[in-house]
Amino acid sequence: EVQLAQSGAEVRKPGESLKISCQASGYSFSTYWIGWVRQMPGQGLEWVAIIYPTDSSARYTPSFQGRVTISADKSISTAYLQWRSLKASDTAMYYCVRRVVVTATPPAHDSFDIWGQGTMVTVSS
Amino acid sequence: DIQMTQSPSSLSASVGDRVTITCRASQSITTYFNWYQQKPGKAPNLLIYAASSLQSGVPSRFSGSGSGTDFTLTISSLQPEDFATYYCQQSYSTPFTFGPGTKVDI
């Protein structure tokens, strides 16, 4: 079964660092993009970043660029999202997602077909 | 960035009703368009990809249509388990933006 298992809830103070993880299983980790989606309390979904584990190519939503770092370790099929200095506004649920891209067979498509269970990050003094 | 809008933002319906949710992109995205369902306290779930293709395991009462800038999600006969928020998403270009969501109350 294809699964994304995320690390547990975290509570930090403003200014602290944090790294959350997402371990993939049931598929070839290196051959799919994997990324993160943020959901602030009571709000909608925001795409944060994605990475291609084979060559570590990464894409960020401009509003998150410089605030977070996405990385991946192929040897343990795990993706990470890291902050160097958290703010209260980073408080949110963060979902890990697998991106599936199909171009060779119609219909061409690009979607997030597998989601992790979510990691709640709370930043409060 | 491509902006996505949805309407309505919320709706109330009864079991058995036909429900339609629309989504509009700020520019043409061909059919690089997806719908997701999120039930309370749960992670979102892919319903429809490429505007009209049903994801494996999704009931056939869900259907999608559209291309270019205008898209529609239809639930042909609403069931109690369809109480959820529905999000559209464009995957034409990064950043892959989501619509603000439509909350469906039964």
CSV table of C-alpha atoms in Angstrom, one decimal:
chain,number,residue,atom,x,y,z
A,1,GLU,CA,0.0,0.0,0.0
A,2,VAL,CA,1.3,3.4,-0.9
A,3,GLN,CA,1.6,5.6,2.2
A,4,LEU,CA,3.1,8.8,3.5
A,5,ALA,CA,3.7,8.7,7.3
A,6,GLN,CA,4.4,12.0,8.9
A,7,SER,CA,6.1,12.9,12.1
A,8,GLY,CA,4.1,13.9,15.2
A,9,ALA,CA,2.8,17.2,16.4
A,10,GLU,CA,5.3,19.9,17.4
A,11,VAL,CA,5.2,22.8,19.8
A,12,ARG,CA,7.9,25.5,19.5
A,13,LYS,CA,8.5,29.1,20.6
A,14,PRO,CA,9.0,31.9,18.1
A,15,GLY,CA,12.5,32.0,16.8
A,16,GLU,CA,13.2,28.3,17.3
A,17,SER,CA,14.0,25.9,14.5
A,18,LEU,CA,12.1,22.8,13.4
A,19,LYS,CA,12.3,20.0,10.9
A,20,ILE,CA,9.3,17.8,10.2
A,21,SER,CA,9.4,14.6,8.2
A,22,CYS,CA,7.4,12.4,5.9
A,23,GLN,CA,8.4,8.8,5.2
A,24,ALA,CA,7.1,7.2,2.0
A,25,SER,CA,6.4,3.5,1.5
A,26,GLY,CA,4.9,1.3,-1.1
A,27,TYR,CA,6.4,3.0,-4.2
A,28,SER,CA,9.7,4.0,-5.7
A,29,PHE,CA,10.4,7.2,-3.7
A,30,SER,CA,13.0,8.7,-6.1
A,31,THR,CA,10.7,8.7,-9.2
A,32,TYR,CA,7.9,10.9,-7.8
A,33,TRP,CA,7.9,14.5,-6.7
A,34,ILE,CA,7.0,14.9,-3.1
A,35,GLY,CA,5.9,18.1,-1.4
A,36,TRP,CA,4.1,20.0,1.4
A,37,VAL,CA,0.8,21.7,1.7
A,38,ARG,CA,-0.1,24.1,4.5
A,39,GLN,CA,-3.5,24.5,6.1
A,40,MET,CA,-3.8,27.3,8.7
A,41,PRO,CA,-6.5,26.8,11.4
A,42,GLY,CA,-9.9,27.1,9.8
A,43,GLN,CA,-8.4,28.1,6.5
A,44,GLY,CA,-7.9,26.6,3.0
A,45,LEU,CA,-5.0,24.8,1.4
A,46,GLU,CA,-1.7,26.4,0.3
A,47,TRP,CA,1.0,24.6,-1.7
A,48,VAL,CA,4.4,25.2,0.0
A,49,ALA,CA,7.1,23.4,-1.9
A,50,ILE,CA,7.9,20.2,-3.8
A,51,ILE,CA,11.1,18.3,-4.5
A,52,TYR,CA,12.2,15.6,-6.9
A,53,PRO,CA,14.3,13.2,-4.8
A,54,THR,CA,16.4,11.9,-7.8
A,55,ASP,CA,18.2,15.2,-8.3
A,56,SER,CA,16.9,17.3,-5.4
A,57,SER,CA,15.3,19.8,-7.8
A,58,ALA,CA,12.9,22.0,-5.7
A,59,ARG,CA,10.1,24.4,-6.4
A,60,TYR,CA,8.7,26.9,-3.8
A,61,THR,CA,5.6,29.1,-3.7
A,62,PRO,CA,7.1,32.6,-3.7
A,63,SER,CA,5.6,33.5,-0.3
A,64,PHE,CA,7.4,30.6,1.3
A,65,GLN,CA,10.7,30.9,-0.5
A,66,GLY,CA,13.4,31.8,2.0
A,67,ARG,CA,11.2,30.9,5.0
A,68,VAL,CA,11.3,27.1,4.7
A,69,THR,CA,13.6,24.5,3.1
A,70,ILE,CA,12.4,21.3,1.6
A,71,SER,CA,14.8,18.3,1.4
A,72,ALA,CA,14.8,14.6,0.8
A,73,ASP,CA,16.9,11.6,1.8
A,74,LYS,CA,16.5,8.9,-0.9
A,75,SER,CA,18.3,6.3,1.3
A,76,ILE,CA,15.4,6.3,3.8
A,77,SER,CA,12.6,7.5,1.5
A,78,THR,CA,11.9,10.5,3.6
A,79,ALA,CA,11.1,14.1,2.8
A,80,TYR,CA,11.6,17.0,5.2
A,81,LEU,CA,10.4,20.6,5.7
A,82,GLN,CA,12.6,22.8,7.8
A,83,TRP,CA,12.4,26.2,9.4
A,84,ARG,CA,15.4,28.1,10.9
A,85,SER,CA,13.3,30.7,12.8
A,86,LEU,CA,9.6,30.0,13.4
A,87,LYS,CA,7.0,32.7,13.7
A,88,ALA,CA,3.5,32.5,15.3
A,89,SER,CA,2.1,32.7,11.7
A,90,ASP,CA,3.7,29.3,10.9
A,91,THR,CA,1.1,27.7,13.2
A,92,ALA,CA,-0.7,25.3,10.9
A,93,MET,CA,-1.3,21.7,9.8
A,94,TYR,CA,1.3,20.6,7.2
A,95,TYR,CA,0.4,17.8,4.9
A,96,CYS,CA,3.0,15.8,2.9
A,97,VAL,CA,1.8,15.0,-0.6
A,98,ARG,CA,3.0,12.8,-3.5
A,99,ARG,CA,2.8,14.4,-6.9
A,100,VAL,CA,1.9,12.2,-9.9
A,101,VAL,CA,2.7,13.6,-13.3
A,102,VAL,CA,1.5,11.7,-16.4
A,103,THR,CA,2.2,13.1,-19.9
A,104,ALA,CA,2.7,10.1,-22.1
A,105,THR,CA,-0.8,8.7,-22.0
A,106,PRO,CA,-4.0,10.9,-22.2
A,107,PRO,CA,-5.3,12.5,-20.3
A,108,ALA,CA,-2.2,14.3,-19.3
A,109,HIS,CA,-2.4,15.2,-15.7
A,110,ASP,CA,-0.6,16.4,-12.6
A,111,SER,CA,-2.1,16.0,-9.2
A,112,PHE,CA,-1.4,15.2,-5.5
A,113,ASP,CA,-2.7,11.6,-5.4
A,114,ILE,CA,-1.4,10.5,-1.9
A,115,TRP,CA,-1.6,12.6,1.2
A,116,GLY,CA,0.0,12.1,4.6
A,117,GLN,CA,-2.0,12.3,7.8
A,118,GLY,CA,-0.7,15.8,8.6
A,119,THR,CA,1.7,17.3,11.2
A,120,MET,CA,0.3,20.0,13.4
A,121,VAL,CA,2.9,22.7,14.1
A,122,THR,CA,2.1,25.2,16.9
A,123,VAL,CA,4.3,28.2,17.5
A,124,SER,CA,3.6,30.1,20.6
A,125,SER,CA,5.4,31.9,23.3
B,1,ASP,CA,0.4,33.3,-10.0
B,2,ILE,CA,-2.8,31.7,-11.3
B,3,GLN,CA,-5.7,32.6,-9.1
B,4,MET,CA,-8.6,30.2,-8.5
B,5,THR,CA,-12.1,31.2,-7.4
B,6,GLN,CA,-14.9,28.9,-6.3
B,7,SER,CA,-18.6,29.4,-5.9
B,8,PRO,CA,-20.5,29.1,-3.8
B,9,SER,CA,-18.3,29.3,-0.7
B,10,SER,CA,-20.8,27.1,1.1
B,11,LEU,CA,-24.1,25.4,0.5
B,12,SER,CA,-26.7,23.4,2.3
B,13,ALA,CA,-28.4,20.5,0.6
B,14,SER,CA,-30.4,17.4,1.3
B,15,VAL,CA,-29.6,13.7,0.8
B,16,GLY,CA,-30.4,12.8,-2.8
B,17,ASP,CA,-29.9,16.3,-4.1
B,18,ARG,CA,-27.8,17.1,-7.2
B,19,VAL,CA,-25.0,19.5,-6.2
B,20,THR,CA,-22.9,21.6,-8.5
B,21,ILE,CA,-19.7,23.5,-7.5
B,22,THR,CA,-17.9,25.8,-9.9
B,23,CYS,CA,-14.3,26.9,-10.1
B,24,ARG,CA,-12.7,29.5,-12.3
B,25,ALA,CA,-9.0,30.1,-13.1
B,26,SER,CA,-7.6,33.5,-13.8
B,27,GLN,CA,-6.1,32.3,-17.1
B,28,SER,CA,-6.4,29.2,-19.2
B,29,ILE,CA,-5.1,26.0,-17.6
B,30,THR,CA,-6.3,23.6,-20.3
B,31,THR,CA,-7.3,20.5,-18.2
B,32,TYR,CA,-4.5,20.7,-15.7
B,33,PHE,CA,-7.2,20.9,-13.0
B,34,ASN,CA,-8.1,18.8,-10.0
B,35,TRP,CA,-10.8,18.5,-7.3
B,36,TYR,CA,-10.1,17.4,-3.7
B,37,GLN,CA,-12.5,16.5,-0.9
B,38,GLN,CA,-11.6,17.2,2.8
B,39,LYS,CA,-13.7,15.8,5.6
B,40,PRO,CA,-13.5,17.4,9.0
B,41,GLY,CA,-10.3,16.5,10.8
B,42,LYS,CA,-8.9,14.5,7.9
B,43,ALA,CA,-6.4,15.0,5.2
B,44,PRO,CA,-7.7,16.0,1.7
B,45,ASN,CA,-8.4,13.3,-0.8
B,46,LEU,CA,-8.0,13.4,-4.6
B,47,LEU,CA,-11.5,13.1,-6.2
B,48,ILE,CA,-11.0,14.1,-9.9
B,49,TYR,CA,-7.9,14.8,-11.9
B,50,ALA,CA,-7.5,16.2,-15.4
B,51,ALA,CA,-10.8,18.0,-14.9
B,52,SER,CA,-13.0,15.0,-15.6
B,53,SER,CA,-11.2,11.7,-14.7
B,54,LEU,CA,-12.4,10.0,-11.6
B,55,GLN,CA,-9.7,8.9,-9.2
B,56,SER,CA,-9.6,5.2,-8.4
B,57,GLY,CA,-12.0,4.3,-5.6
B,58,VAL,CA,-14.1,7.5,-5.8
B,59,PRO,CA,-17.9,6.8,-6.2
B,60,SER,CA,-19.3,7.4,-9.6
B,61,ARG,CA,-21.8,10.0,-8.3
B,62,PHE,CA,-18.9,12.4,-8.5
B,63,SER,CA,-18.1,13.9,-11.9
B,64,GLY,CA,-16.1,16.8,-13.3
B,65,SER,CA,-16.2,18.8,-16.4
B,66,GLY,CA,-14.6,21.9,-18.0
B,67,SER,CA,-11.5,23.1,-19.7
B,68,GLY,CA,-9.7,26.4,-20.1
B,69,THR,CA,-10.9,28.6,-17.3
B,70,ASP,CA,-14.2,27.2,-16.1
B,71,PHE,CA,-14.7,23.9,-14.3
B,72,THR,CA,-17.6,22.1,-12.5
B,73,LEU,CA,-17.8,19.4,-9.9
B,74,THR,CA,-21.2,17.6,-9.8
B,75,ILE,CA,-22.4,15.2,-7.1
B,76,SER,CA,-25.4,13.5,-8.8
B,77,SER,CA,-27.1,12.3,-5.6
B,78,LEU,CA,-25.7,13.7,-2.4
B,79,GLN,CA,-25.0,11.1,0.4
B,80,PRO,CA,-24.5,11.8,4.1
B,81,GLU,CA,-20.7,10.9,3.8
B,82,ASP,CA,-20.3,13.8,1.2
B,83,PHE,CA,-20.5,16.4,4.0
B,84,ALA,CA,-17.0,18.0,3.4
B,85,THR,CA,-15.2,20.9,2.0
B,86,TYR,CA,-14.3,20.7,-1.7
B,87,TYR,CA,-11.2,22.4,-3.2
B,88,CYS,CA,-10.2,22.9,-6.7
B,89,GLN,CA,-6.5,23.2,-7.8
B,90,GLN,CA,-4.6,24.1,-10.9
B,91,SER,CA,-1.5,22.2,-11.8
B,92,TYR,CA,-0.8,24.1,-15.1
B,93,SER,CA,2.1,26.1,-13.6
B,94,THR,CA,3.8,26.5,-10.3
B,95,PRO,CA,2.9,27.6,-7.7
B,96,PHE,CA,0.1,25.1,-7.8
B,97,THR,CA,-2.8,27.2,-6.4
B,98,PHE,CA,-5.9,26.0,-4.7
B,99,GLY,CA,-9.4,27.6,-4.7
B,100,PRO,CA,-10.7,28.8,-1.3
B,101,GLY,CA,-13.0,25.8,-0.9
B,102,THR,CA,-16.7,25.1,-0.9
B,103,LYS,CA,-18.2,23.7,2.3
B,104,VAL,CA,-21.1,21.4,1.7
B,105,ASP,CA,-23.5,20.9,4.7
B,106,ILE,CA,-26.1,18.2,4.6
